[in-house]
Coordinates of C-alpha atoms and ligand atoms in Angstrom, one line a residue:
M855 CA 8.6 -3.1 53.5
I856 CA 9.7 -5.0 50.6
L857 CA 10.1 -8.9 51.0
G858 CA 10.3 -8.2 54.9
K859 CA 13.3 -5.8 54.5
S860 CA 12.9 -2.3 54.6
I861 CA 14.2 0.0 51.9
E862 CA 17.2 1.1 54.4
R863 CA 18.0 -2.3 54.7
W864 CA 18.1 -3.0 51.0
Q865 CA 20.2 0.0 50.6
Q866 CA 22.7 -0.9 53.3
E867 CA 22.7 -4.1 51.5
Y868 CA 23.4 -2.9 48.2
P869 CA 24.7 0.5 48.0
L870 CA 24.0 1.3 44.5
L871 CA 20.3 0.9 45.0
T872 CA 20.5 4.7 46.6
E873 CA 21.6 5.8 43.2
I874 CA 19.4 3.8 41.3
I875 CA 16.3 5.2 43.6
N876 CA 17.3 8.5 42.9
T877 CA 17.3 7.8 39.1
N878 CA 20.9 8.4 38.4
E879 CA 22.8 6.7 35.9
V880 CA 24.8 3.8 37.0
F881 CA 27.1 1.1 35.7
W882 CA 26.6 -1.9 37.6
I883 CA 29.2 -5.0 37.0
N884 CA 27.5 -8.3 37.8
P885 CA 29.8 -9.8 40.5
Q886 CA 28.1 -13.6 39.3
Y887 CA 29.5 -13.3 36.0
Q888 CA 31.4 -16.5 35.4
A889 CA 33.7 -18.1 32.6
Y890 CA 31.4 -19.4 30.0
N891 CA 32.5 -23.4 30.6
D892 CA 30.8 -23.0 34.1
A893 CA 28.1 -20.7 33.3
I894 CA 27.0 -22.9 30.6
L895 CA 26.4 -25.7 32.2
K896 CA 23.7 -24.3 34.5
I897 CA 21.3 -23.6 31.3
S898 CA 19.4 -26.4 29.8
L899 CA 19.1 -24.6 26.4
T900 CA 22.0 -25.4 23.9
E901 CA 23.4 -24.3 20.6
A902 CA 21.5 -27.6 19.3
D903 CA 18.3 -25.4 20.4
V904 CA 19.3 -22.4 18.6
K905 CA 20.2 -24.4 15.6
A906 CA 16.9 -25.8 15.1
A907 CA 15.2 -22.3 15.4
D908 CA 17.4 -21.0 12.8
E909 CA 16.7 -24.0 10.4
R910 CA 12.7 -23.5 11.2
L911 CA 13.3 -19.9 9.8
K912 CA 14.6 -21.4 7.0
K913 CA 12.1 -23.7 6.1
F914 CA 9.2 -20.7 6.4
A915 CA 11.7 -18.4 4.5
P916 CA 10.0 -19.3 0.8
Y917 CA 6.7 -18.4 2.8
I918 CA 8.0 -15.1 4.3
A919 CA 9.2 -14.1 0.8
K920 CA 6.1 -14.6 -0.8
V921 CA 3.9 -12.9 1.7
F922 CA 6.3 -9.9 3.0
P923 CA 7.5 -8.7 -0.6
E924 CA 10.1 -6.6 1.3
T925 CA 12.0 -9.6 2.4
K926 CA 12.1 -11.1 -1.1
E927 CA 15.7 -9.9 -1.8
Q928 CA 17.0 -11.7 1.4
G929 CA 15.1 -14.9 0.4
G930 CA 12.8 -14.6 3.3
I931 CA 15.0 -14.3 5.9
I932 CA 14.3 -11.7 8.3
E933 CA 17.7 -10.0 9.1
S934 CA 19.3 -6.4 9.5
P935 CA 22.5 -4.8 8.5
I936 CA 25.4 -4.2 10.9
I937 CA 27.5 -1.4 9.8
R938 CA 30.7 1.1 11.2
I939 CA 29.7 4.3 12.5
P940 CA 32.8 6.1 12.4
R941 CA 31.4 9.5 12.2
M942 CA 29.0 8.9 15.4
K943 CA 31.9 7.6 17.3
K944 CA 33.7 10.8 16.8
Q945 CA 31.0 13.0 17.4
M946 CA 30.4 10.8 20.7
E947 CA 34.1 11.6 21.8
E948 CA 33.7 15.0 21.5
I949 CA 30.4 15.2 23.7
F950 CA 31.6 12.7 26.2
N951 CA 35.2 14.4 26.1
Q952 CA 36.6 10.9 26.0
E953 CA 38.7 9.4 23.2
V954 CA 38.1 5.7 22.7
I955 CA 40.5 3.5 20.9
C956 CA 39.0 0.4 19.4
E957 CA 39.3 -1.5 16.0
N958 CA 35.5 -1.2 15.4
L959 CA 32.2 0.9 16.5
L960 CA 29.3 -1.0 14.7
L961 CA 25.8 -0.4 14.8
K962 CA 23.6 -3.4 14.4
C963 CA 20.4 -2.1 13.1
D964 CA 17.5 -4.1 14.4
S965 CA 15.8 -0.7 13.9
H966 CA 15.6 -1.8 10.3
L967 CA 14.4 -5.4 10.4
P968 CA 11.9 -5.8 7.7
I969 CA 8.0 -6.5 8.6
S970 CA 8.0 -4.7 12.2
G971 CA 10.9 -2.5 12.1
S972 CA 12.3 -3.6 15.6
I973 CA 14.2 -6.6 17.5
K974 CA 10.7 -8.1 18.3
A975 CA 10.7 -9.3 14.4
R976 CA 13.0 -11.9 15.6
G977 CA 11.4 -13.6 18.8
G978 CA 8.0 -12.4 18.2
I979 CA 7.6 -14.1 14.4
Y980 CA 9.5 -16.9 15.5
E981 CA 7.1 -18.0 18.0
V982 CA 4.1 -17.2 15.6
L983 CA 5.6 -19.4 13.1
K984 CA 6.5 -22.4 15.5
H985 CA 2.9 -22.3 16.7
A986 CA 1.2 -22.2 13.1
E987 CA 3.8 -25.1 12.4
D988 CA 2.7 -27.0 15.5
L989 CA -1.0 -27.0 14.5
A990 CA -0.3 -27.5 10.9
F991 CA 1.6 -30.9 11.8
E992 CA -1.0 -31.5 14.6
F993 CA -3.7 -31.8 12.1
G994 CA -1.6 -33.5 9.2
M995 CA -1.8 -30.3 6.9
L996 CA 1.9 -30.0 6.7
S997 CA 5.2 -31.9 6.9
R998 CA 8.5 -31.4 7.2
E999 CA 9.2 -32.2 3.5
D1000 CA 7.0 -29.6 2.0
D1001 CA 7.8 -26.1 0.9
Y1002 CA 6.2 -23.9 3.5
S1003 CA 5.2 -21.2 0.9
V1004 CA 1.8 -23.5 0.5
L1005 CA 0.9 -21.7 3.7
D1006 CA 0.1 -18.8 1.6
N1007 CA -3.2 -20.4 0.9
D1008 CA -7.1 -19.8 2.0
I1009 CA -7.3 -23.3 3.0
F1010 CA -4.6 -22.6 5.8
R1011 CA -6.0 -19.3 6.6
N1012 CA -9.5 -20.8 7.1
F1013 CA -7.7 -23.4 9.1
F1014 CA -5.9 -20.9 11.6
S1015 CA -9.2 -18.5 11.6
H1016 CA -10.5 -20.9 14.2
Y1017 CA -7.2 -20.4 16.6
S1018 CA -6.5 -17.2 18.4
I1019 CA -3.2 -15.7 19.6
V1020 CA -2.9 -13.0 22.6
V1021 CA 0.1 -11.1 23.6
G1022 CA 0.5 -8.3 26.0
S1023 CA 2.8 -5.3 25.2
T1024 CA 4.2 -2.1 25.3
G1025 CA 4.0 -1.9 21.6
N1026 CA 6.6 -3.5 19.4
L1027 CA 6.0 -7.1 20.6
G1028 CA 2.4 -6.5 20.0
L1029 CA 3.3 -5.1 16.4
S1030 CA 5.5 -8.3 15.5
I1031 CA 2.8 -10.8 16.9
G1032 CA -0.3 -8.9 15.3
I1033 CA 1.0 -8.7 11.6
M1034 CA 2.4 -12.1 11.7
S1035 CA -0.4 -13.8 13.2
A1036 CA -3.0 -11.9 11.0
K1037 CA -0.9 -12.6 7.7
L1038 CA -1.2 -16.3 8.5
G1039 CA -4.9 -15.9 9.1
F1040 CA -5.2 -16.3 13.1
N1041 CA -7.5 -14.3 15.1
V1042 CA -5.2 -12.0 17.2
T1043 CA -5.6 -9.6 20.3
V1044 CA -2.9 -7.6 21.6
H1045 CA -3.4 -6.0 24.8
M1046 CA -1.5 -2.9 24.8
S1047 CA 0.2 -0.7 27.9
A1048 CA -0.4 2.8 28.5
D1049 CA 2.9 3.5 27.0
A1050 CA 2.1 2.3 23.5
K1051 CA 2.1 4.7 21.0
Q1052 CA -1.4 5.7 19.2
W1053 CA 0.1 5.1 15.6
K1054 CA 1.1 1.5 16.7
K1055 CA -2.5 0.7 17.8
D1056 CA -3.8 2.4 14.5
L1057 CA -1.7 0.2 12.4
L1058 CA -2.7 -2.8 14.0
R1059 CA -6.1 -2.1 13.9
S1060 CA -5.8 -1.5 9.8
K1061 CA -4.5 -5.2 9.8
R1062 CA -7.9 -6.4 11.7
V1063 CA -5.8 -6.9 14.9
T1064 CA -7.9 -6.6 18.0
V1065 CA -6.1 -4.0 20.4
I1066 CA -7.2 -3.6 24.2
E1067 CA -5.8 -0.6 25.7
Y1068 CA -5.1 -0.3 29.4
Q1069 CA -4.4 2.9 31.4
S1070 CA -1.5 0.8 33.5
D1071 CA 1.8 -0.6 32.5
Y1072 CA 3.0 -3.8 30.6
S1073 CA 2.4 -6.1 33.8
K1074 CA -0.8 -5.4 33.9
A1075 CA -1.4 -5.7 29.9
V1076 CA 0.3 -9.1 30.4
E1077 CA -1.7 -10.4 33.0
E1078 CA -5.1 -9.5 31.2
G1079 CA -3.7 -11.1 27.9
R1080 CA -2.6 -14.3 30.1
R1081 CA -6.2 -14.4 31.8
Q1082 CA -7.9 -14.2 28.1
A1083 CA -5.8 -17.4 27.2
D1084 CA -6.5 -19.2 30.2
N1085 CA -8.5 -22.5 29.8
D1086 CA -9.2 -22.0 26.2
P1087 CA -7.3 -24.6 24.1
K1088 CA -7.5 -22.6 20.9
N1089 CA -6.5 -19.7 22.3
Y1090 CA -2.4 -19.2 22.4
F1091 CA -0.8 -16.7 24.9
I1092 CA 2.8 -15.5 23.8
D1093 CA 4.4 -15.1 27.4
D1094 CA 7.1 -12.4 27.0
E1095 CA 7.8 -13.0 30.3
N1096 CA 8.6 -16.7 30.1
S1097 CA 8.8 -17.8 26.7
M1098 CA 11.7 -20.3 25.5
N1099 CA 10.6 -19.9 21.9
L1100 CA 10.5 -16.1 22.0
F1101 CA 14.4 -16.4 23.4
L1102 CA 15.6 -18.8 20.8
G1103 CA 14.2 -16.8 18.1
Y1104 CA 16.2 -13.8 19.4
A1105 CA 19.6 -15.9 19.9
V1106 CA 19.4 -16.8 16.0
A1107 CA 20.5 -13.5 15.7
A1108 CA 24.0 -14.5 17.0
L1109 CA 24.5 -17.1 14.4
R1110 CA 23.7 -14.4 11.5
L1111 CA 26.0 -11.8 13.2
K1112 CA 28.7 -14.2 13.1
E1113 CA 28.7 -14.4 9.4
Q1114 CA 28.3 -10.6 9.2
L1115 CA 31.5 -10.0 11.5
K1116 CA 33.2 -12.3 9.0
D1117 CA 32.2 -10.4 5.8
L1118 CA 33.3 -7.3 7.7
K1119 CA 36.6 -8.7 8.6
V1120 CA 36.0 -8.1 12.3
V1121 CA 37.7 -10.3 14.3
V1122 CA 36.7 -11.6 17.8
N1123 CA 39.1 -13.9 19.5
K1124 CA 41.5 -13.9 22.6
D1125 CA 43.2 -10.9 21.8
H1126 CA 40.1 -9.1 20.2
P1127 CA 37.2 -9.0 22.5
L1128 CA 33.6 -8.2 21.4
F1129 CA 31.4 -5.7 23.8
V1130 CA 27.7 -5.7 23.0
Y1131 CA 25.3 -3.2 24.2
L1132 CA 21.8 -4.2 24.4
P1133 CA 18.4 -2.3 25.3
C1134 CA 16.5 -4.3 28.1
G1135 CA 12.9 -4.4 28.7
V1136 CA 11.4 -7.4 30.2
G1137 CA 14.9 -8.9 28.9
G1138 CA 13.9 -11.7 26.2
G1139 CA 15.6 -9.8 23.5
P1140 CA 18.3 -8.9 24.7
G1141 CA 18.7 -12.1 26.9
G1142 CA 18.2 -14.3 23.7
V1143 CA 20.5 -12.4 21.6
A1144 CA 23.2 -12.4 24.2
F1145 CA 22.8 -16.1 25.0
G1146 CA 23.3 -16.7 21.4
L1147 CA 26.3 -14.5 21.4
K1148 CA 27.9 -16.3 24.6
L1149 CA 27.4 -19.7 22.6
I1150 CA 29.5 -18.7 19.8
F1151 CA 32.4 -16.5 21.0
K1152 CA 32.1 -17.4 24.6
D1153 CA 34.3 -15.6 27.3
Y1154 CA 35.4 -13.2 24.4
V1155 CA 32.1 -11.6 24.2
H1156 CA 31.0 -9.2 26.9
C1157 CA 27.3 -8.6 27.1
F1158 CA 26.0 -5.4 28.9
F1159 CA 22.3 -4.6 29.1
A1160 CA 21.1 -1.3 29.0
E1161 CA 17.7 0.1 31.1
P1162 CA 16.1 3.8 31.3
T1163 CA 17.2 5.1 35.0
H1164 CA 13.0 5.0 35.6
S1165 CA 12.8 1.4 34.7
P1166 CA 15.7 -0.5 36.1
S1167 CA 14.0 -3.6 36.6
M1168 CA 16.4 -6.2 35.3
L1169 CA 19.2 -4.4 37.2
I1170 CA 17.4 -4.5 40.4
G1171 CA 16.2 -7.9 39.8
C1172 CA 19.7 -9.2 38.9
M1173 CA 21.4 -7.4 41.8
T1174 CA 19.3 -8.3 44.5
G1175 CA 18.5 -12.0 43.0
E1176 CA 15.2 -11.5 43.7
H1177 CA 14.0 -11.2 39.9
D1178 CA 10.3 -10.9 39.2
K1179 CA 9.8 -10.8 43.1
V1180 CA 10.3 -7.2 43.0
C1181 CA 9.6 -4.2 40.6
V1182 CA 10.8 -1.1 40.3
Q1183 CA 7.7 0.7 41.9
D1184 CA 8.5 -1.3 45.1
F1185 CA 11.4 1.2 45.3
G1186 CA 9.7 4.3 44.7
I1187 CA 10.6 4.4 41.1
D1188 CA 7.9 5.5 38.8
N1189 CA 8.6 3.3 35.7
I1190 CA 7.8 6.3 33.2
T1191 CA 10.3 7.0 30.3
D1192 CA 10.0 7.8 26.9
A1193 CA 11.8 4.8 25.7
D1194 CA 8.4 2.9 25.5
G1195 CA 9.9 -0.5 24.3
L1196 CA 11.9 -0.3 27.9
A1197 CA 9.0 0.6 30.2
V1198 CA 9.1 -2.7 32.1
G1199 CA 8.7 -2.4 35.8
R1200 CA 9.2 -6.1 36.8
P1201 CA 11.6 -8.3 34.8
S1202 CA 11.3 -11.7 33.3
R1203 CA 12.6 -14.4 36.1
F1204 CA 13.4 -16.7 33.5
I1205 CA 16.0 -14.2 31.6
G1206 CA 17.3 -13.3 35.0
K1207 CA 17.9 -16.6 36.0
T1208 CA 19.0 -17.9 32.4
M1209 CA 21.6 -15.2 32.0
I1210 CA 22.8 -14.4 35.5
N1211 CA 26.2 -16.0 35.3
L1212 CA 26.6 -14.9 31.7
L1213 CA 26.0 -11.3 31.7
S1214 CA 28.8 -8.9 32.4
G1215 CA 26.6 -6.2 33.8
I1216 CA 23.9 -3.5 33.6
Y1217 CA 23.8 0.3 33.3
T1218 CA 21.1 2.9 33.5
V1219 CA 20.6 5.9 31.0
K1220 CA 18.6 9.2 31.5
D1221 CA 15.7 9.7 28.6
N1222 CA 17.2 13.2 27.8
M1223 CA 20.6 11.0 26.9
L1224 CA 18.5 8.8 24.6
Y1225 CA 17.3 11.7 22.9
R1226 CA 20.7 13.6 22.6
M1227 CA 22.0 10.2 21.1
L1228 CA 19.2 9.9 18.7
S1229 CA 20.0 13.5 17.2
V1230 CA 23.6 12.8 17.0
M1231 CA 23.2 9.4 15.5
A1232 CA 20.8 11.2 13.0
D1233 CA 23.0 14.0 12.2
T1234 CA 26.4 12.0 11.9
E1235 CA 25.2 8.9 10.2
K1236 CA 21.8 9.5 8.8
I1237 CA 20.2 6.7 10.8
F1238 CA 17.0 7.3 12.5
V1239 CA 15.8 5.2 15.4
E1240 CA 13.4 5.5 18.3
P1241 CA 14.7 6.2 21.9
S1242 CA 14.9 2.9 23.2
A1243 CA 17.1 1.9 20.7
L1244 CA 19.8 4.3 21.5
A1245 CA 20.1 2.9 25.1
G1246 CA 23.3 0.6 23.8
A1247 CA 25.1 4.1 22.8
P1248 CA 26.9 5.3 25.8
G1249 CA 27.5 1.8 26.9
M1250 CA 31.3 2.1 25.4
F1251 CA 31.6 5.7 27.2
N1252 CA 30.2 3.9 30.6
L1253 CA 33.0 1.4 30.2
F1254 CA 35.6 3.5 29.8
M1255 CA 34.8 6.4 32.2
T1256 CA 33.5 4.3 35.5
N1257 CA 35.7 2.9 38.2
A1258 CA 33.5 -0.1 37.8
G1259 CA 33.8 -0.4 34.2
N1260 CA 37.7 0.1 34.3
K1261 CA 37.9 -2.5 37.2
Y1262 CA 35.8 -5.0 34.8
V1263 CA 38.5 -4.4 32.4
I1264 CA 41.6 -5.3 34.6
D1265 CA 39.6 -8.2 36.0
Q1266 CA 38.8 -9.7 33.0
G1267 CA 42.7 -9.3 31.9
L1268 CA 41.8 -7.1 28.9
P1269 CA 44.0 -4.1 29.5
D1270 CA 46.3 -5.0 26.7
K1271 CA 43.7 -6.0 24.5
I1272 CA 41.1 -3.5 24.9
Q1273 CA 42.5 -1.3 22.0
N1274 CA 41.9 -4.2 19.7
A1275 CA 38.3 -4.6 20.7
S1276 CA 35.3 -4.1 18.6
H1277 CA 32.0 -2.7 20.0
I1278 CA 28.6 -3.2 18.9
I1279 CA 25.6 -1.1 19.7
W1280 CA 22.3 -2.8 19.2
A1281 CA 19.7 -0.6 17.9
T1282 CA 16.7 -2.3 18.6
G1283 CA 13.9 -0.1 16.6
G1284 CA 12.8 2.8 14.8
N1285 CA 12.2 1.7 11.3
M1286 CA 8.3 2.2 11.4
V1287 CA 8.0 5.4 13.4
P1288 CA 5.9 8.1 11.6
Q1289 CA 8.0 10.5 10.2
S1290 CA 6.3 13.5 12.2
E1291 CA 6.9 11.6 15.4
M1292 CA 10.5 11.3 14.6
S1293 CA 11.0 14.7 13.9
N1294 CA 9.5 15.4 17.3
Y1295 CA 12.1 12.9 18.9
Y1296 CA 14.8 14.3 16.9
Q1297 CA 14.0 17.8 17.5
K1298 CA 14.2 17.1 21.4
G1299 CA 17.8 16.2 21.2
V1300 CA 19.0 19.1 19.3
D1301 CA 17.1 21.3 21.8
L1302 CA 18.7 19.5 24.7
F1303 CA 22.2 20.1 23.2
S1304 CA 21.5 24.1 22.4
S1305 CA 19.7 24.6 26.2
S1306 CA 22.3 23.0 28.2
K1307 CA 25.8 21.4 28.3
L1308 CA 25.8 17.9 28.5
N1309 CA 25.6 17.0 31.7
L1310 CA 27.6 13.8 32.9
Ligands
PLP2646 C1 11.1 -4.7 23.3 C2 12.1 -3.8 23.0 C3 13.5 -3.7 23.6 C4 13.6 -4.8 24.7 O1 13.3 -6.1 24.6 P1 12.9 -7.2 25.8 O2 12.4 -8.2 25.4 O3 11.6 -6.2 26.3 O4 13.8 -6.8 26.8 C5 14.3 -2.7 23.2 N1 14.0 -1.9 22.4 C6 13.0 -1.8 21.6 C7 12.9 -1.0 20.7 C8 12.0 -2.7 22.0 O5 10.6 -2.7 21.3

């Protein structure tokens, strides 16, 4: 029994659940998707909040440029390139045996964000900076008028060393929070789930971050982190499941993307829709980015989340409306996937509730598909990203090759505009993966192509 109902009852109510439980790939269109003007009324966060986060990151930019020299060229702004990937498009069309007519297929390379090489360098670093600023303001050590590069100083490092930051993570959030917190001088502890890769733990320990390892999944790591921070005012817990600051840090991406698209002469308007495919774990990263994109492009942008077939937590949460009250294990799904960044069995309620009327849909991807896409991306575009980061790659084909996808295009009034569309695959991580590990990923993809035909 799950929330008082048998699995059979759940399946009757939500026929797609049978496919989900069988870990088949599915494409779910969100029946609660609404026009922007209606949907946005129900959300308390606004564009002003995102702009304030953007301003805060600009204030910190001189400091970031100083302590992370790799960001100097960009003036301490942590941002990633967006590029056209025509060779990848052509190769995927052959693999899927489906031509896609569109104006642009783009790759957003958050895999190559400086400092921590994943989308977590947005939200994670933002939240640590915000917390440092709050503390420094509270004790009169810093004011809004100051040049924040003064933070690169032993007086501040000593001050922050009296405070702790704690987080639970499958790996990449831990990297971002750990690296940033240690740089400022905080004591920082990362609670790592069993999915977390050894090299991430080693890297953090080399930066004097305390790493605690668990044999269980992400939810347990978060729970332990939360417990550690409980009842200690000097101990700040970064709550990946509920944090508004993480969310806003991610959302800033949209303001920057708007300018990047302008530079690339990519048009988004009534006749030129934009489709964005975002890998989803607990939901904060893709949720924040999608929220920002909706603020800017409103009804002209269509956001889809992508999850592994073995970790469809946001899908089950949104489809049933139960959000964090259900987890994939309740339905007999094991939450075991090589997409470690997406290995989350229970979704964020905050994200599910915030995004429920703004999100176009969610689809699932098999791990083998992620590996295949990884090797194709490497072969065609010479870009190496981690398995999680490829979940967005098949999105465009899912849209065009499923009944649900075709129906969405019709229902949204897009059939005569779809050929003018741009599609963005949001690549969420990979730049810091050690070469030997990346070679293994790549080889897995290559082997899958040679050992069998792509079984769609
Ligand atoms: C964390 C992560 C995601 C998803 O972000 P959530 O906030 O957990 O939904 C996607 N890709 C990679 C590589 C990640 O590390």
